[in-house]
Amino acid sequence: MSLVTDSPVHSSSSSGDFAAFLDATLDSKSSDSSPDEEAISDVHSDSSDKEAKDDCNLIRKRPRVENLESIEETQGSTSNGFVEQQLGETQWSTSHGFVEQHLASWKKDICKHPGSFGEMCIVCGQRLDSESGVTLRYIHKELRLGNDEIVRLRTTDMKNLLRHKKLYLVLDLDHTLLNSTLLLHLTAEEEYLKEQTDSLQEGSLFKLNSMHMMTKLRPFVHTFLKEASAMFEMYIYTMGDRSYALEMAKLLDPRREYFDSRVISRDDGTEKHQKGLDVVLGQDSTVLILDDTENAWTKHKDNLILMERYHFFASSCHQFGFNCKSLSELKSDENESDGALSSVLKVLRQIHNLFFDELGDTVDDRDVRQVLKTVRKEVLKNCKLVFSRVFPTTMFQAEKHQLWKMAEQLGASCSTELDQTVTHVVSTDAGTEKSRWAVKEKKFLVHPRWIEAANYLWQRQPEENFAVNQQKNQ
């Protein structure tokens, strides 16, 4: 098998197939083989044991190479033969001296070293000094692929996925799909949870004694993953360490139906304190991201759907500065039918449908980031907003404020001046001049949370649910 031609490009679960191949390759190596022997050992399945024993020295000198013509043409065709397969057994026996004499120069001239395993090329076995490309540790800790090979894999796999009407979806763990806490951080009001943990197959609350922690899956998560998997090839990408990431993957996907080996942790990234799509084997133009933290994706904000944080445990509320009782302390939870995951699933369906069924250009030319912008701009379409004492206009330009930019991304237009085209005044204080004008002119007077709710739920929310008190807020 050639790692160039049989790498993860022929199915929608590429990295999983690649990982399985690597594991099988490692397991098949004998324990007494030297590194050089392992790199160039003959794995030709048609060679019998007797032939291998009769010509042991020849086998050790016979590196596995690609079909030479195929490598010259594409460096990625479906060749996985050996030199003797091309020559035939009889010709090989009389020609191997010539082949051995010129093999080193052939490999040097032909092999483009698409990747390395350890320090050796995954195609020709040559020891490599450079460390260009990206290490895909979540597939295997020693696997590194060159930039050109990653581009090839992404292009081929993307075409395969698009034929099956699938895109890529990268999912954060903490506060997006679940919430975890250390056992020692449970409050007195949360002690009852220790007696209510569930089984792995059906539950949503788990006590993980080996990790001294408790995890609560977000309501609707099982349905979400099942339905999203029909539209997307999914990755987990967390800032937690690898052992934590794998344990959470077991809770979310005990049968390995959704993620397989596509579980990326902070140990697998290429930039500290940042997440990036460079380790995801998917074209940026076909990837959506669900995460509660925008700052983790500074290079890929156009791919991001920002999630409302899930705070089940008290420690999670305290971590983000909320001085209130947690859902666990209130013995409550998000509603499955209209919670965050249910809402975002509707958005994903809309984006998927628009991408594949409603755009007029060819699928290969489409960009899911543009589709995402189009869908987002429908949320507050035809709304014109004026802000009143929401941010200090003397310190910086209003249009640079986060709420202003968020409203525009949702399709609203924003202004600093009042006129009859204004539909909403956004304020925390009903006593300002602009707030009083809104009441007099029968315009909507809403709290800034109205914009935030629309941003998280991807739907214009009832203004009466975000009314500003007529008495000045304290």
Tab-separated table of C-alpha atoms in Angstrom:
chain	number	residue	atom	x	y	z
A	1	MET	CA	0.000	0.000	0.000
A	2	SER	CA	1.266	3.446	-0.870
A	3	LEU	CA	0.754	6.188	1.644
A	4	VAL	CA	0.636	8.686	-1.173
A	5	THR	CA	-2.146	6.957	-3.060
A	6	ASP	CA	-3.984	5.285	-0.202
A	7	SER	CA	-3.870	8.213	2.174
A	8	PRO	CA	-7.105	9.618	3.575
A	9	VAL	CA	-8.777	10.847	0.455
A	10	HIS	CA	-11.109	8.124	-0.688
A	11	SER	CA	-13.818	8.251	1.954
A	12	SER	CA	-15.580	10.720	4.187
A	13	SER	CA	-13.655	9.461	7.199
A	14	SER	CA	-10.175	10.082	5.897
A	15	SER	CA	-8.174	10.632	9.039
A	16	GLY	CA	-9.749	7.564	10.628
A	17	ASP	CA	-8.719	5.365	7.696
A	18	PHE	CA	-5.242	6.852	7.735
A	19	ALA	CA	-4.876	6.217	11.471
A	20	ALA	CA	-6.033	2.626	11.061
A	21	PHE	CA	-3.500	2.084	8.300
A	22	LEU	CA	-0.656	3.529	10.359
A	23	ASP	CA	-1.552	1.425	13.365
A	24	ALA	CA	-1.677	-1.702	11.223
A	25	THR	CA	1.664	-0.844	9.668
A	26	LEU	CA	3.275	-0.355	13.074
A	27	ASP	CA	1.814	-3.562	14.497
A	28	SER	CA	3.064	-5.578	11.548
A	29	LYS	CA	6.717	-4.592	12.036
A	30	SER	CA	8.897	-7.170	13.706
A	31	SER	CA	10.437	-6.244	17.017
A	32	ASP	CA	13.966	-7.178	15.919
A	33	SER	CA	14.019	-5.033	12.778
A	34	SER	CA	16.356	-2.076	12.676
A	35	PRO	CA	14.903	1.333	11.745
A	36	ASP	CA	16.448	1.159	8.291
A	37	GLU	CA	15.136	-2.350	7.724
A	38	GLU	CA	11.672	-1.325	8.821
A	39	ALA	CA	11.646	1.649	6.512
A	40	ILE	CA	12.545	-0.338	3.412
A	41	SER	CA	11.222	-3.824	4.218
A	42	ASP	CA	9.331	-5.613	1.465
A	43	VAL	CA	5.569	-5.716	2.100
A	44	HIS	CA	4.644	-7.243	-1.259
A	45	SER	CA	1.757	-9.541	-0.445
A	46	ASP	CA	2.402	-11.776	-3.477
A	47	SER	CA	5.854	-12.894	-2.258
A	48	SER	CA	5.780	-16.218	-0.479
A	49	ASP	CA	7.629	-16.945	2.769
A	50	LYS	CA	9.935	-19.325	0.922
A	51	GLU	CA	10.882	-16.683	-1.629
A	52	ALA	CA	11.523	-14.210	1.160
A	53	LYS	CA	13.851	-16.618	2.958
A	54	ASP	CA	15.708	-17.626	-0.224
A	55	ASP	CA	16.480	-14.054	-1.120
A	56	CYS	CA	16.617	-12.384	2.286
A	57	ASN	CA	19.472	-10.064	1.475
A	58	LEU	CA	17.841	-8.963	-1.747
A	59	ILE	CA	14.563	-8.205	0.038
A	60	ARG	CA	16.312	-6.033	2.593
A	61	LYS	CA	17.853	-4.012	-0.214
A	62	ARG	CA	14.609	-3.728	-2.126
A	63	PRO	CA	12.833	-0.529	-1.062
A	64	ARG	CA	9.152	-0.103	-1.719
A	65	VAL	CA	8.662	2.471	-4.442
A	66	GLU	CA	5.746	3.929	-6.313
A	67	ASN	CA	4.886	3.190	-9.887
A	68	LEU	CA	7.447	5.481	-11.478
A	69	GLU	CA	5.259	6.692	-14.295
A	70	SER	CA	2.381	7.434	-11.894
A	71	ILE	CA	4.599	9.433	-9.556
A	72	GLU	CA	5.917	11.531	-12.414
A	73	GLU	CA	2.392	12.330	-13.582
A	74	THR	CA	0.469	13.026	-10.395
A	75	GLN	CA	2.413	11.961	-7.294
A	76	GLY	CA	-0.922	10.637	-6.145
A	77	SER	CA	-2.381	8.101	-8.580
A	78	THR	CA	-3.533	4.649	-7.580
A	79	SER	CA	-0.196	2.833	-7.940
A	80	ASN	CA	0.987	0.710	-5.054
A	81	GLY	CA	3.283	-1.738	-6.759
A	82	PHE	CA	6.947	-2.541	-6.521
A	83	VAL	CA	9.751	-2.293	-9.036
A	84	GLU	CA	9.605	-6.046	-9.610
A	85	GLN	CA	5.873	-5.800	-10.312
A	86	GLN	CA	6.642	-3.414	-13.126
A	87	LEU	CA	9.476	-5.562	-14.471
A	88	GLY	CA	8.047	-9.023	-13.854
A	89	GLU	CA	9.626	-11.739	-11.707
A	90	THR	CA	11.990	-13.023	-14.439
A	91	GLN	CA	13.174	-9.591	-15.476
A	92	TRP	CA	13.591	-8.623	-11.844
A	93	SER	CA	15.924	-11.520	-11.125
A	94	THR	CA	18.231	-10.449	-13.967
A	95	SER	CA	17.818	-6.709	-13.630
A	96	HIS	CA	17.970	-6.049	-9.900
A	97	GLY	CA	21.629	-5.139	-10.078
A	98	PHE	CA	20.881	-2.312	-12.476
A	99	VAL	CA	17.883	-1.207	-10.416
A	100	GLU	CA	19.895	-1.181	-7.178
A	101	GLN	CA	22.611	0.797	-8.869
A	102	HIS	CA	20.229	3.562	-9.958
A	103	LEU	CA	17.520	3.359	-7.297
A	104	ALA	CA	19.025	6.045	-5.051
A	105	SER	CA	19.117	8.600	-7.842
A	106	TRP	CA	15.601	7.636	-8.989
A	107	LYS	CA	14.211	8.195	-5.506
A	108	LYS	CA	16.010	11.487	-5.191
A	109	ASP	CA	14.731	12.732	-8.552
A	110	ILE	CA	11.190	11.312	-8.442
A	111	CYS	CA	9.955	11.206	-4.845
A	112	LYS	CA	8.676	14.554	-3.630
A	113	HIS	CA	8.574	13.357	-0.009
A	114	PRO	CA	4.901	14.160	0.614
A	115	GLY	CA	5.245	13.409	4.302
A	116	SER	CA	7.305	11.750	6.962
A	117	PHE	CA	6.824	9.193	9.668
A	118	GLY	CA	9.374	9.897	12.336
A	119	GLU	CA	12.340	11.092	10.302
A	120	MET	CA	11.670	8.991	7.193
A	121	CYS	CA	9.719	9.702	4.017
A	122	ILE	CA	6.426	7.773	3.977
A	123	VAL	CA	7.004	6.860	0.306
A	124	CYS	CA	10.662	6.129	-0.304
A	125	GLY	CA	11.974	5.636	3.231
A	126	GLN	CA	14.698	8.245	2.819
A	127	ARG	CA	15.752	9.997	6.019
A	128	LEU	CA	14.653	13.640	5.933
A	129	ASP	CA	16.289	16.569	7.678
A	130	SER	CA	13.695	19.316	7.116
A	131	GLU	CA	10.516	19.677	9.176
A	132	SER	CA	8.302	21.481	6.701
A	133	GLY	CA	4.570	20.909	6.663
A	134	VAL	CA	2.211	20.119	9.532
A	135	THR	CA	2.394	17.395	12.157
A	136	LEU	CA	-0.962	15.617	12.459
A	137	ARG	CA	-0.485	14.292	15.985
A	138	TYR	CA	-4.124	13.372	16.473
A	139	ILE	CA	-3.802	10.847	13.612
A	140	HIS	CA	-0.406	9.650	14.824
A	141	LYS	CA	2.142	11.441	16.958
A	142	GLU	CA	4.950	10.832	14.409
A	143	LEU	CA	3.063	11.731	11.229
A	144	ARG	CA	3.964	14.909	9.372
A	145	LEU	CA	2.586	15.838	5.947
A	146	GLY	CA	4.049	18.390	3.587
A	147	ASN	CA	2.045	21.428	2.577
A	148	ASP	CA	1.603	20.225	-1.007
A	149	GLU	CA	0.362	16.837	0.168
A	150	ILE	CA	-2.119	18.445	2.572
A	151	VAL	CA	-3.455	20.577	-0.285
A	152	ARG	CA	-3.818	17.449	-2.430
A	153	LEU	CA	-5.579	15.524	0.329
A	154	ARG	CA	-7.951	18.397	1.054
A	155	THR	CA	-8.811	18.865	-2.614
A	156	THR	CA	-9.471	15.177	-3.241
A	157	ASP	CA	-11.390	14.593	-0.031
A	158	MET	CA	-13.437	17.751	-0.559
A	159	LYS	CA	-14.578	16.545	-3.972
A	160	ASN	CA	-15.572	13.215	-2.458
A	161	LEU	CA	-17.531	14.871	0.363
A	162	LEU	CA	-19.279	17.312	-1.952
A	163	ARG	CA	-20.428	14.418	-4.118
A	164	HIS	CA	-22.120	13.052	-0.995
A	165	LYS	CA	-23.531	16.490	-0.127
A	166	LYS	CA	-21.423	16.872	3.004
A	167	LEU	CA	-19.381	19.710	4.507
A	168	TYR	CA	-17.028	19.812	7.509
A	169	LEU	CA	-18.075	20.779	11.036
A	170	VAL	CA	-15.527	21.483	13.801
A	171	LEU	CA	-17.023	21.291	17.310
A	172	ASP	CA	-15.688	22.727	20.535
A	173	LEU	CA	-16.297	20.732	23.732
A	174	ASP	CA	-16.468	22.838	26.903
A	175	HIS	CA	-19.463	25.190	27.114
A	176	THR	CA	-20.515	24.154	23.596
A	177	LEU	CA	-21.374	20.438	23.755
A	178	LEU	CA	-20.888	19.869	27.481
A	179	ASN	CA	-19.788	21.314	30.820
A	180	SER	CA	-17.263	19.764	33.221
A	181	THR	CA	-16.118	20.466	36.775
A	182	LEU	CA	-13.687	18.980	39.247
A	183	LEU	CA	-15.400	17.046	42.039
A	184	LEU	CA	-13.727	19.216	44.653
A	185	HIS	CA	-15.369	22.297	43.085
A	186	LEU	CA	-18.920	21.031	43.597
A	187	THR	CA	-20.849	23.258	45.983
A	188	ALA	CA	-22.950	21.968	48.859
A	189	GLU	CA	-26.029	22.519	46.704
A	190	GLU	CA	-24.530	20.297	43.999
A	191	GLU	CA	-23.683	17.292	46.176
A	192	TYR	CA	-26.929	15.596	45.129
A	193	LEU	CA	-25.456	15.187	41.636
A	194	LYS	CA	-23.079	12.454	42.815
A	195	GLU	CA	-26.056	10.131	43.233
A	196	GLN	CA	-27.612	10.930	39.857
A	197	THR	CA	-24.958	9.925	37.332
A	198	ASP	CA	-26.058	7.867	34.347
A	199	SER	CA	-24.872	4.974	32.205
A	200	LEU	CA	-22.581	5.656	29.261
A	201	GLN	CA	-25.022	4.606	26.557
A	202	GLU	CA	-28.035	6.664	27.595
A	203	GLY	CA	-26.968	9.242	30.136
A	204	SER	CA	-26.050	12.884	30.192
A	205	LEU	CA	-24.387	13.233	33.634
A	206	PHE	CA	-21.162	11.345	34.299
A	207	LYS	CA	-18.886	11.023	37.303
A	208	LEU	CA	-15.353	10.282	36.093
A	209	ASN	CA	-13.505	9.058	39.156
A	210	SER	CA	-10.244	8.479	37.294
A	211	MET	CA	-10.160	12.157	36.376
A	212	HIS	CA	-11.739	13.400	39.643
A	213	MET	CA	-14.376	15.252	37.707
A	214	MET	CA	-18.005	15.331	36.639
A	215	THR	CA	-19.327	16.085	33.139
A	216	LYS	CA	-22.805	17.098	32.015
A	217	LEU	CA	-23.715	16.767	28.330
A	218	ARG	CA	-25.747	19.629	26.918
A	219	PRO	CA	-29.438	18.883	26.333
A	220	PHE	CA	-30.227	17.751	22.769
A	221	VAL	CA	-26.583	16.839	22.083
A	222	HIS	CA	-27.281	13.227	21.043
A	223	THR	CA	-29.953	14.268	18.553
A	224	PHE	CA	-27.763	17.111	17.352
A	225	LEU	CA	-24.794	14.833	16.592
A	226	LYS	CA	-26.942	12.233	14.862
A	227	GLU	CA	-28.638	14.734	12.566
A	228	ALA	CA	-25.536	16.848	11.950
A	229	SER	CA	-23.558	13.743	10.932
A	230	ALA	CA	-25.837	13.350	7.900
A	231	MET	CA	-24.724	16.768	6.645
A	232	PHE	CA	-21.139	17.049	7.924
A	233	GLU	CA	-17.932	15.173	8.566
A	234	MET	CA	-17.295	16.214	12.148
A	235	TYR	CA	-14.194	16.989	14.204
A	236	ILE	CA	-13.787	17.672	17.910
A	237	TYR	CA	-11.345	20.509	18.644
A	238	THR	CA	-10.765	21.440	22.271
A	239	MET	CA	-8.300	23.460	24.313
A	240	GLY	CA	-8.316	20.612	26.826
A	241	ASP	CA	-5.454	18.131	26.879
A	242	ARG	CA	-5.526	14.941	24.818
A	243	SER	CA	-6.569	12.559	27.599
A	244	TYR	CA	-9.523	14.807	28.439
A	245	ALA	CA	-10.494	15.177	24.780
A	246	LEU	CA	-10.549	11.409	24.237
A	247	GLU	CA	-12.562	10.805	27.406
A	248	MET	CA	-15.165	13.377	26.359
A	249	ALA	CA	-15.319	11.849	22.888
A	250	LYS	CA	-16.247	8.518	24.491
A	251	LEU	CA	-19.128	10.153	26.341
A	252	LEU	CA	-20.425	11.908	23.249
A	253	ASP	CA	-19.759	9.128	20.769
A	254	PRO	CA	-19.434	5.769	22.583
A	255	ARG	CA	-19.894	3.768	19.367
A	256	ARG	CA	-17.453	5.956	17.388
A	257	GLU	CA	-20.100	6.777	14.820
A	258	TYR	CA	-19.404	10.491	14.464
A	259	PHE	CA	-15.761	11.402	15.086
A	260	ASP	CA	-13.637	8.256	14.833
A	261	SER	CA	-10.037	9.531	15.253
A	262	ARG	CA	-10.886	13.149	14.387
A	263	VAL	CA	-10.337	14.391	17.947
A	264	ILE	CA	-7.958	17.365	18.181
A	265	SER	CA	-6.682	18.711	21.501
A	266	ARG	CA	-4.445	21.607	22.502
A	267	ASP	CA	-1.534	19.143	22.295
A	268	ASP	CA	-2.179	18.722	18.572
A	269	GLY	CA	-2.372	22.368	17.499
A	270	THR	CA	0.408	24.314	15.841
A	271	GLU	CA	-0.034	27.608	17.723
A	272	LYS	CA	-0.229	28.037	21.490
A	273	HIS	CA	-3.575	29.252	22.896
A	274	GLN	CA	-5.073	29.264	19.391
A	275	LYS	CA	-7.105	26.893	17.275
A	276	GLY	CA	-6.493	26.626	13.554
A	277	LEU	CA	-7.781	24.768	10.524
A	278	ASP	CA	-4.257	23.870	9.413
A	279	VAL	CA	-4.595	20.517	11.217
A	280	VAL	CA	-8.064	19.838	9.782
A	281	LEU	CA	-8.044	17.893	6.521
A	282	GLY	CA	-10.738	20.019	4.934
A	283	GLN	CA	-10.724	23.083	2.674
A	284	ASP	CA	-11.411	26.299	4.626
A	285	SER	CA	-14.178	27.077	2.136
A	286	THR	CA	-16.129	23.989	3.266
A	287	VAL	CA	-15.624	24.184	7.057
A	288	LEU	CA	-18.016	25.508	9.706
A	289	ILE	CA	-16.983	25.923	13.350
A	290	LEU	CA	-19.130	25.852	16.492
A	291	ASP	CA	-17.375	27.376	19.503
A	292	ASP	CA	-18.237	29.598	22.461
A	293	THR	CA	-14.930	31.506	22.275
A	294	GLU	CA	-14.344	33.813	19.328
A	295	ASN	CA	-10.783	34.692	20.358
A	296	ALA	CA	-9.692	31.075	19.886
A	297	TRP	CA	-10.243	31.415	16.117
A	298	THR	CA	-8.598	34.729	15.219
A	299	LYS	CA	-7.657	33.465	11.735
A	300	HIS	CA	-10.988	31.805	10.981
A	301	LYS	CA	-13.735	34.095	12.280
A	302	ASP	CA	-15.576	33.893	8.965
A	303	ASN	CA	-16.062	30.152	9.537
A	304	LEU	CA	-17.293	30.559	13.108
A	305	ILE	CA	-20.793	30.247	14.516
A	306	LEU	CA	-20.541	31.619	18.043
A	307	MET	CA	-22.386	29.525	20.620
A	308	GLU	CA	-24.072	30.687	23.793
A	309	ARG	CA	-22.072	29.220	26.666
A	310	TYR	CA	-23.480	26.263	28.560
A	311	HIS	CA	-23.004	26.843	32.310
A	312	PHE	CA	-24.398	23.841	34.154
A	313	PHE	CA	-22.028	23.758	37.136
A	314	ALA	CA	-21.437	26.529	39.658
A	315	SER	CA	-17.687	26.524	38.987
A	316	SER	CA	-18.414	27.392	35.354
A	317	CYS	CA	-20.501	30.408	36.355
A	318	HIS	CA	-17.794	31.596	38.750
A	319	GLN	CA	-15.118	31.127	36.078
A	320	PHE	CA	-16.834	33.692	33.875
A	321	GLY	CA	-17.715	36.080	36.685
A	322	PHE	CA	-21.420	35.331	37.040
A	323	ASN	CA	-22.636	35.881	40.584
A	324	CYS	CA	-25.739	33.730	40.322
A	325	LYS	CA	-26.925	30.208	40.947
A	326	SER	CA	-25.996	27.661	38.319
A	327	LEU	CA	-28.438	25.399	36.499
A	328	SER	CA	-27.314	22.493	38.683
A	329	GLU	CA	-27.952	24.468	41.868
A	330	LEU	CA	-31.379	25.433	40.565
A	331	LYS	CA	-31.995	21.789	39.608
A	332	SER	CA	-32.825	22.993	36.124
A	333	ASP	CA	-31.403	22.750	32.598
A	334	GLU	CA	-31.692	24.109	29.075
A	335	ASN	CA	-34.821	23.217	27.162
A	336	GLU	CA	-34.108	20.616	24.478
A	337	SER	CA	-36.666	21.895	21.988
A	338	ASP	CA	-35.530	25.529	21.898
A	339	GLY	CA	-32.071	25.405	23.485
A	340	ALA	CA	-28.806	26.432	21.874
A	341	LEU	CA	-28.066	23.159	20.061
A	342	SER	CA	-31.589	22.857	18.711
A	343	SER	CA	-31.432	26.435	17.424
A	344	VAL	CA	-28.043	26.067	15.791
A	345	LEU	CA	-29.056	22.789	14.120
A	346	LYS	CA	-31.750	24.730	12.248
A	347	VAL	CA	-29.094	27.199	11.120
A	348	LEU	CA	-26.809	24.393	9.953
A	349	ARG	CA	-29.641	22.866	7.938
A	350	GLN	CA	-30.338	26.240	6.347
A	351	ILE	CA	-26.677	26.761	5.421
A	352	HIS	CA	-26.350	23.211	4.100
A	353	ASN	CA	-29.499	23.543	1.998
A	354	LEU	CA	-28.429	26.902	0.592
A	355	PHE	CA	-24.927	25.645	-0.200
A	356	PHE	CA	-26.024	22.548	-2.109
A	357	ASP	CA	-29.522	23.222	-3.427
A	358	GLU	CA	-30.069	26.927	-3.985
A	359	LEU	CA	-26.855	28.438	-5.332
A	360	GLY	CA	-26.532	28.681	-9.083
A	361	ASP	CA	-22.777	28.207	-9.568
A	362	THR	CA	-20.980	24.877	-9.497
A	363	VAL	CA	-20.473	23.237	-6.102
A	364	ASP	CA	-16.672	23.306	-6.365
A	365	ASP	CA	-16.694	27.130	-6.579
A	366	ARG	CA	-18.915	27.710	-3.550
A	367	ASP	CA	-17.681	29.017	-0.229
A	368	VAL	CA	-19.547	28.165	2.963
A	369	ARG	CA	-18.199	31.357	4.569
A	370	GLN	CA	-20.179	33.450	2.095
A	371	VAL	CA	-23.265	31.339	2.697
A	372	LEU	CA	-22.834	31.861	6.437
A	373	LYS	CA	-22.707	35.637	5.969
A	374	THR	CA	-25.814	35.541	3.799
A	375	VAL	CA	-27.822	33.578	6.357
A	376	ARG	CA	-26.610	35.778	9.229
A	377	LYS	CA	-27.621	38.988	7.458
A	378	GLU	CA	-31.241	37.843	7.344
A	379	VAL	CA	-31.599	37.872	11.153
A	380	LEU	CA	-32.051	41.648	11.678
A	381	LYS	CA	-32.779	42.616	8.107
A	382	ASN	CA	-34.766	45.889	7.760
A	383	CYS	CA	-33.863	47.012	11.309
A	384	LYS	CA	-32.217	50.415	11.798
A	385	LEU	CA	-30.621	50.948	15.211
A	386	VAL	CA	-29.479	53.922	17.234
A	387	PHE	CA	-27.486	53.351	20.449
A	388	SER	CA	-27.975	55.477	23.536
A	389	ARG	CA	-25.319	55.434	26.270
A	390	VAL	CA	-24.432	51.823	25.537
A	391	PHE	CA	-20.794	52.779	24.958
A	392	PRO	CA	-18.868	56.046	25.393
A	393	THR	CA	-18.830	57.687	21.964
A	394	THR	CA	-16.206	60.221	23.064
A	395	MET	CA	-13.551	57.545	23.547
A	396	PHE	CA	-13.758	55.775	20.196
A	397	GLN	CA	-15.789	55.593	17.010
A	398	ALA	CA	-19.187	53.999	17.541
A	399	GLU	CA	-18.887	51.759	14.484
A	400	LYS	CA	-15.899	50.005	16.049
A	401	HIS	CA	-17.870	48.792	19.083
A	402	GLN	CA	-18.595	45.085	19.243
A	403	LEU	CA	-22.377	45.524	19.453
A	404	TRP	CA	-22.415	47.868	16.466
A	405	LYS	CA	-20.434	45.383	14.365
A	406	MET	CA	-22.550	42.473	15.595
A	407	ALA	CA	-25.762	44.251	14.588
A	408	GLU	CA	-24.411	44.960	11.105
A	409	GLN	CA	-23.325	41.341	10.685
A	410	LEU	CA	-26.920	40.378	11.499
A	411	GLY	CA	-28.185	42.613	8.691
A	412	ALA	CA	-29.188	45.711	10.650
A	413	SER	CA	-28.076	49.227	9.754
A	414	CYS	CA	-26.753	51.458	12.549
A	415	SER	CA	-26.774	55.219	12.918
A	416	THR	CA	-25.837	57.899	15.433
A	417	GLU	CA	-28.698	60.186	14.407
A	418	LEU	CA	-32.434	59.887	15.041
A	419	ASP	CA	-34.949	60.062	12.205
A	420	GLN	CA	-38.203	58.379	11.258
A	421	THR	CA	-36.423	55.492	9.538
A	422	VAL	CA	-35.005	54.325	12.893
A	423	THR	CA	-36.811	51.193	14.124
A	424	HIS	CA	-34.988	50.529	17.420
A	425	VAL	CA	-33.214	52.519	20.098
A	426	VAL	CA	-30.782	50.311	22.030
A	427	SER	CA	-30.109	51.436	25.592
A	428	THR	CA	-29.816	50.343	29.217
A	429	ASP	CA	-31.408	53.580	30.428
A	430	ALA	CA	-34.994	54.600	29.656
A	431	GLY	CA	-34.281	58.146	30.832
A	432	THR	CA	-31.967	59.256	28.033
A	433	GLU	CA	-33.128	61.715	25.406
A	434	LYS	CA	-33.033	59.100	22.662
A	435	SER	CA	-34.871	56.560	24.826
A	436	ARG	CA	-37.642	59.059	25.524
A	437	TRP	CA	-37.835	59.818	21.800
A	438	ALA	CA	-38.320	56.091	21.062
A	439	VAL	CA	-41.236	55.899	23.511
A	440	LYS	CA	-42.820	59.082	22.115
A	441	GLU	CA	-42.458	57.992	18.478
A	442	LYS	CA	-43.570	54.420	19.287
A	443	LYS	CA	-40.268	52.908	18.253
A	444	PHE	CA	-38.800	49.828	19.889
A	445	LEU	CA	-36.706	50.557	23.002
A	446	VAL	CA	-34.614	47.456	23.686
A	447	HIS	CA	-31.765	46.362	25.925
A	448	PRO	CA	-28.418	45.479	24.249
A	449	ARG	CA	-29.101	41.849	25.165
A	450	TRP	CA	-31.697	41.870	22.366
A	451	ILE	CA	-28.863	42.018	19.822
A	452	GLU	CA	-26.842	39.358	21.656
A	453	ALA	CA	-29.828	37.012	21.821
A	454	ALA	CA	-30.431	37.397	18.096
A	455	ASN	CA	-26.758	36.665	17.475
A	456	TYR	CA	-26.797	33.422	19.483
A	457	LEU	CA	-30.226	32.199	18.393
A	458	TRP	CA	-29.971	33.372	14.755
A	459	GLN	CA	-33.482	34.755	14.946
A	460	ARG	CA	-34.995	38.138	15.723
A	461	GLN	CA	-36.297	37.957	19.265
A	462	PRO	CA	-39.561	39.493	20.573
A	463	GLU	CA	-38.713	43.059	21.596
A	464	GLU	CA	-41.051	42.926	24.583
A	465	ASN	CA	-38.792	40.316	26.167
A	466	PHE	CA	-35.926	42.847	26.215
A	467	ALA	CA	-37.742	46.023	27.192
A	468	VAL	CA	-35.854	48.749	29.078
A	469	ASN	CA	-37.392	49.781	32.411
A	470	GLN	CA	-39.076	53.177	32.246
A	471	GLN	CA	-37.343	53.985	35.523
A	472	LYS	CA	-33.606	54.561	35.208
A	473	ASN	CA	-31.686	51.330	35.771
A	474	GLN	CA	-29.328	51.166	38.700
